[in-house]
Amino acid sequence: MSRKAIYPGTFDPFTNGHLDVLERALNIFEHVDVVLAENSQKQTLFTVDERLEMIREVVRDIPNVNVDVLHDGLLADYARQMGANAIVRGVRQVKDFEYEFQMSLLNRHLYPEVTTVFLMPNVKYTYVASTIIREVAMLGGDVSKFVHPFVLDKLSQKRAERRAH
Ligand code: PNS
């Protein structure tokens, strides 16, 4: 039986911390689907298409990775449809835990065959969250150590667009 995991998130944008978690997941699972979940309640800086383009570019040369989007519906149903037995989530700090714990148990309730696996990124990424990257980048700070050059370009373009308005 092939071990397949899904790695869901909002990825606004995909950071080097996300990439680190993905690479760790690929050491455990034969195949990983990165799943961009469209959350209508969340205000995002980048559109779904922009976020997908960035993820696809970052993972372009990594084998056994697929990038997909979950437009609506439950992640647990998606995992069932894809035959995934694991959901990968990156955790950085203790404060991530409560929300992750709830989601993990709810997903297991909805789809008992799925197990959530928590992976810790390299310590150098423990303070790298998309929220803070977005904020620093939109204020003109240097985030080149924390995102892929393609993502860095998209952040600069977004800043320029916003300043033009
Ligand atoms: O990167 P995020 O914003 O922390 O990811 C949250 C995400 C996308 C994993 C979560 O919102 C999710 O699973 N959304 C899909 C809809 C769903 O199944 N919600 C119930 C989760 S128990």
Short mmCIF file of C-alpha atoms and ligand atoms in Angstrom, two decimals:
data_model
loop_
_atom_site.label_atom_id
_atom_site.label_comp_id
_atom_site.label_asym_id
_atom_site.label_seq_id
_atom_site.Cartn_x
_atom_site.Cartn_y
_atom_site.Cartn_z
CA MET A 1 0.00 0.00 0.00
CA SER A 2 1.42 3.35 -0.98
CA ARG A 3 1.65 5.92 1.75
CA LYS A 4 0.09 9.11 0.62
CA ALA A 5 -0.29 12.32 2.59
CA ILE A 6 -2.00 15.60 1.99
CA TYR A 7 -0.44 18.84 3.16
CA PRO A 8 -3.22 21.44 3.41
CA GLY A 9 -3.00 25.14 4.09
CA THR A 10 -3.87 28.65 3.06
CA PHE A 11 -0.29 29.28 1.88
CA ASP A 12 -0.63 33.07 1.59
CA PRO A 13 2.17 32.84 0.51
CA PHE A 14 4.08 29.52 0.53
CA THR A 15 7.23 30.07 2.63
CA ASN A 16 10.53 28.27 3.12
CA GLY A 17 9.03 26.97 6.36
CA HIS A 18 6.27 25.27 4.33
CA LEU A 19 8.86 23.90 1.94
CA ASP A 20 10.87 22.51 4.84
CA VAL A 21 7.79 20.72 6.20
CA LEU A 22 6.96 19.38 2.72
CA GLU A 23 10.47 17.98 2.33
CA ARG A 24 10.25 16.30 5.72
CA ALA A 25 6.90 14.80 4.75
CA LEU A 26 8.47 13.39 1.57
CA ASN A 27 10.99 11.55 3.73
CA ILE A 28 8.10 9.70 5.33
CA PHE A 29 5.45 9.42 2.61
CA GLU A 30 5.77 8.19 -0.95
CA HIS A 31 3.55 10.91 -2.29
CA VAL A 32 2.39 14.27 -0.94
CA ASP A 33 -0.46 16.38 -2.28
CA VAL A 34 -0.11 20.04 -1.36
CA VAL A 35 -3.71 21.19 -0.99
CA LEU A 36 -4.50 24.86 -1.16
CA ALA A 37 -7.73 25.31 0.76
CA GLU A 38 -9.83 28.20 -0.43
CA ASN A 39 -11.32 29.72 2.68
CA SER A 40 -13.95 32.30 1.85
CA GLN A 41 -13.85 33.60 5.44
CA LYS A 42 -10.18 34.39 5.27
CA GLN A 43 -9.01 37.64 3.71
CA THR A 44 -5.92 36.75 1.68
CA LEU A 45 -3.28 38.92 0.07
CA PHE A 46 -2.95 36.64 -2.96
CA THR A 47 -5.75 35.11 -5.04
CA VAL A 48 -6.10 31.34 -5.28
CA ASP A 49 -4.55 31.39 -8.77
CA GLU A 50 -1.60 33.48 -7.59
CA ARG A 51 -1.00 31.19 -4.61
CA LEU A 52 -1.25 28.09 -6.81
CA GLU A 53 1.22 29.55 -9.30
CA MET A 54 3.72 30.25 -6.52
CA ILE A 55 3.44 26.77 -4.98
CA ARG A 56 3.74 25.10 -8.40
CA GLU A 57 6.88 27.07 -9.14
CA VAL A 58 8.50 26.32 -5.76
CA VAL A 59 7.85 22.55 -5.97
CA ARG A 60 8.45 22.26 -9.74
CA ASP A 61 11.55 20.07 -9.48
CA ILE A 62 10.50 18.03 -6.45
CA PRO A 63 9.35 14.52 -7.37
CA ASN A 64 6.26 12.86 -5.89
CA VAL A 65 4.47 16.11 -5.18
CA ASN A 66 1.17 17.22 -6.60
CA VAL A 67 -0.49 20.60 -6.10
CA ASP A 68 -4.24 20.84 -5.87
CA VAL A 69 -6.94 23.20 -4.69
CA LEU A 70 -9.90 22.50 -2.42
CA HIS A 71 -12.49 25.05 -3.50
CA ASP A 72 -15.06 24.12 -0.93
CA GLY A 73 -15.98 21.10 1.11
CA LEU A 74 -14.22 19.29 3.87
CA LEU A 75 -10.59 18.35 3.94
CA ALA A 76 -11.57 14.98 5.43
CA ASP A 77 -13.73 14.24 2.36
CA TYR A 78 -10.91 15.29 0.08
CA ALA A 79 -8.50 12.97 1.93
CA ARG A 80 -10.97 10.11 1.57
CA GLN A 81 -11.42 10.74 -2.17
CA MET A 82 -7.67 10.89 -2.72
CA GLY A 83 -7.02 7.75 -0.67
CA ALA A 84 -4.69 9.68 1.63
CA ASN A 85 -4.00 8.15 5.01
CA ALA A 86 -2.29 11.16 6.52
CA ILE A 87 -2.69 14.89 6.86
CA VAL A 88 0.56 16.77 7.43
CA ARG A 89 0.63 19.96 9.47
CA GLY A 90 3.63 22.02 10.43
CA VAL A 91 3.77 23.24 14.01
CA ARG A 92 6.10 25.92 15.22
CA GLN A 93 4.97 27.01 18.62
CA VAL A 94 2.90 25.75 21.54
CA LYS A 95 0.21 28.27 20.65
CA ASP A 96 -0.40 26.43 17.36
CA PHE A 97 -1.32 23.34 19.29
CA GLU A 98 -4.88 23.94 20.49
CA TYR A 99 -6.28 24.69 17.04
CA GLU A 100 -4.29 21.86 15.48
CA PHE A 101 -5.46 19.43 18.15
CA GLN A 102 -9.12 20.33 17.47
CA MET A 103 -8.73 20.02 13.70
CA SER A 104 -6.89 16.75 13.99
CA LEU A 105 -9.57 15.12 16.15
CA LEU A 106 -12.41 16.52 14.06
CA ASN A 107 -10.82 15.26 10.87
CA ARG A 108 -10.41 11.85 12.47
CA HIS A 109 -14.06 11.91 13.53
CA LEU A 110 -15.08 12.72 9.93
CA TYR A 111 -12.71 10.19 8.37
CA PRO A 112 -11.41 7.64 10.89
CA GLU A 113 -8.77 6.24 8.52
CA VAL A 114 -6.87 9.51 8.43
CA THR A 115 -4.10 10.40 10.89
CA THR A 116 -2.74 13.90 11.30
CA VAL A 117 1.03 14.03 11.50
CA PHE A 118 2.67 17.11 13.01
CA LEU A 119 6.09 18.04 11.75
CA MET A 120 8.40 20.68 13.14
CA PRO A 121 10.31 22.76 10.63
CA ASN A 122 13.98 23.57 11.04
CA VAL A 123 14.43 25.84 14.04
CA LYS A 124 15.44 28.71 11.74
CA TYR A 125 11.86 28.79 10.49
CA THR A 126 10.09 28.65 13.84
CA TYR A 127 9.17 32.31 13.62
CA VAL A 128 8.35 32.26 9.92
CA ALA A 129 4.60 32.53 9.41
CA SER A 130 2.88 33.74 6.25
CA THR A 131 1.14 36.51 8.23
CA ILE A 132 4.35 38.11 9.39
CA ILE A 133 6.05 37.60 6.01
CA ARG A 134 3.14 39.39 4.30
CA GLU A 135 3.24 42.26 6.74
CA VAL A 136 7.00 42.78 6.56
CA ALA A 137 7.06 42.45 2.76
CA MET A 138 4.18 44.90 2.27
CA LEU A 139 6.07 47.40 4.44
CA GLY A 140 9.18 47.00 2.31
CA GLY A 141 11.23 44.76 4.61
CA ASP A 142 13.64 42.11 3.36
CA VAL A 143 12.11 38.62 3.53
CA SER A 144 14.44 36.99 0.99
CA LYS A 145 15.71 34.45 3.53
CA PHE A 146 12.21 33.16 4.17
CA VAL A 147 10.65 32.72 0.73
CA HIS A 148 11.62 31.34 -2.69
CA PRO A 149 12.87 34.01 -5.17
CA PHE A 150 9.71 33.54 -7.26
CA VAL A 151 7.54 34.27 -4.21
CA LEU A 152 9.77 37.23 -3.34
CA ASP A 153 9.10 38.67 -6.80
CA LYS A 154 5.35 38.21 -6.39
CA LEU A 155 5.48 39.97 -3.02
CA SER A 156 7.36 42.90 -4.57
CA GLN A 157 4.82 43.08 -7.41
CA LYS A 158 1.95 43.04 -4.92
CA ARG A 159 3.58 45.84 -2.94
CA ALA A 160 4.03 47.90 -6.11
CA GLU A 161 0.38 47.29 -7.15
CA ARG A 162 -0.84 48.37 -3.73
CA ARG A 163 1.28 51.48 -3.68
CA ALA A 164 0.01 52.45 -7.16
CA HIS A 165 -3.58 52.50 -5.89
O1 PNS B 1 -2.80 27.37 6.68
P1 PNS B 1 -4.02 27.31 7.57
O2 PNS B 1 -4.90 28.53 7.32
O3 PNS B 1 -3.67 27.14 9.01
O4 PNS B 1 -4.86 26.00 7.09
C1 PNS B 1 -6.12 25.72 7.64
C2 PNS B 1 -6.79 24.58 6.83
C3 PNS B 1 -6.83 24.96 5.37
C4 PNS B 1 -6.00 23.29 6.99
C5 PNS B 1 -8.24 24.39 7.37
O5 PNS B 1 -8.92 25.61 7.36
C6 PNS B 1 -9.03 23.37 6.56
O6 PNS B 1 -8.82 22.18 6.67
N1 PNS B 1 -9.96 23.85 5.70
C7 PNS B 1 -10.77 23.02 4.82
C8 PNS B 1 -12.23 22.94 5.32
C9 PNS B 1 -12.37 21.96 6.47
O7 PNS B 1 -12.26 20.76 6.32
N2 PNS B 1 -12.58 22.51 7.69
C10 PNS B 1 -12.74 21.74 8.90
C11 PNS B 1 -11.39 21.39 9.53
S1 PNS B 1 -11.57 20.36 10.93
#
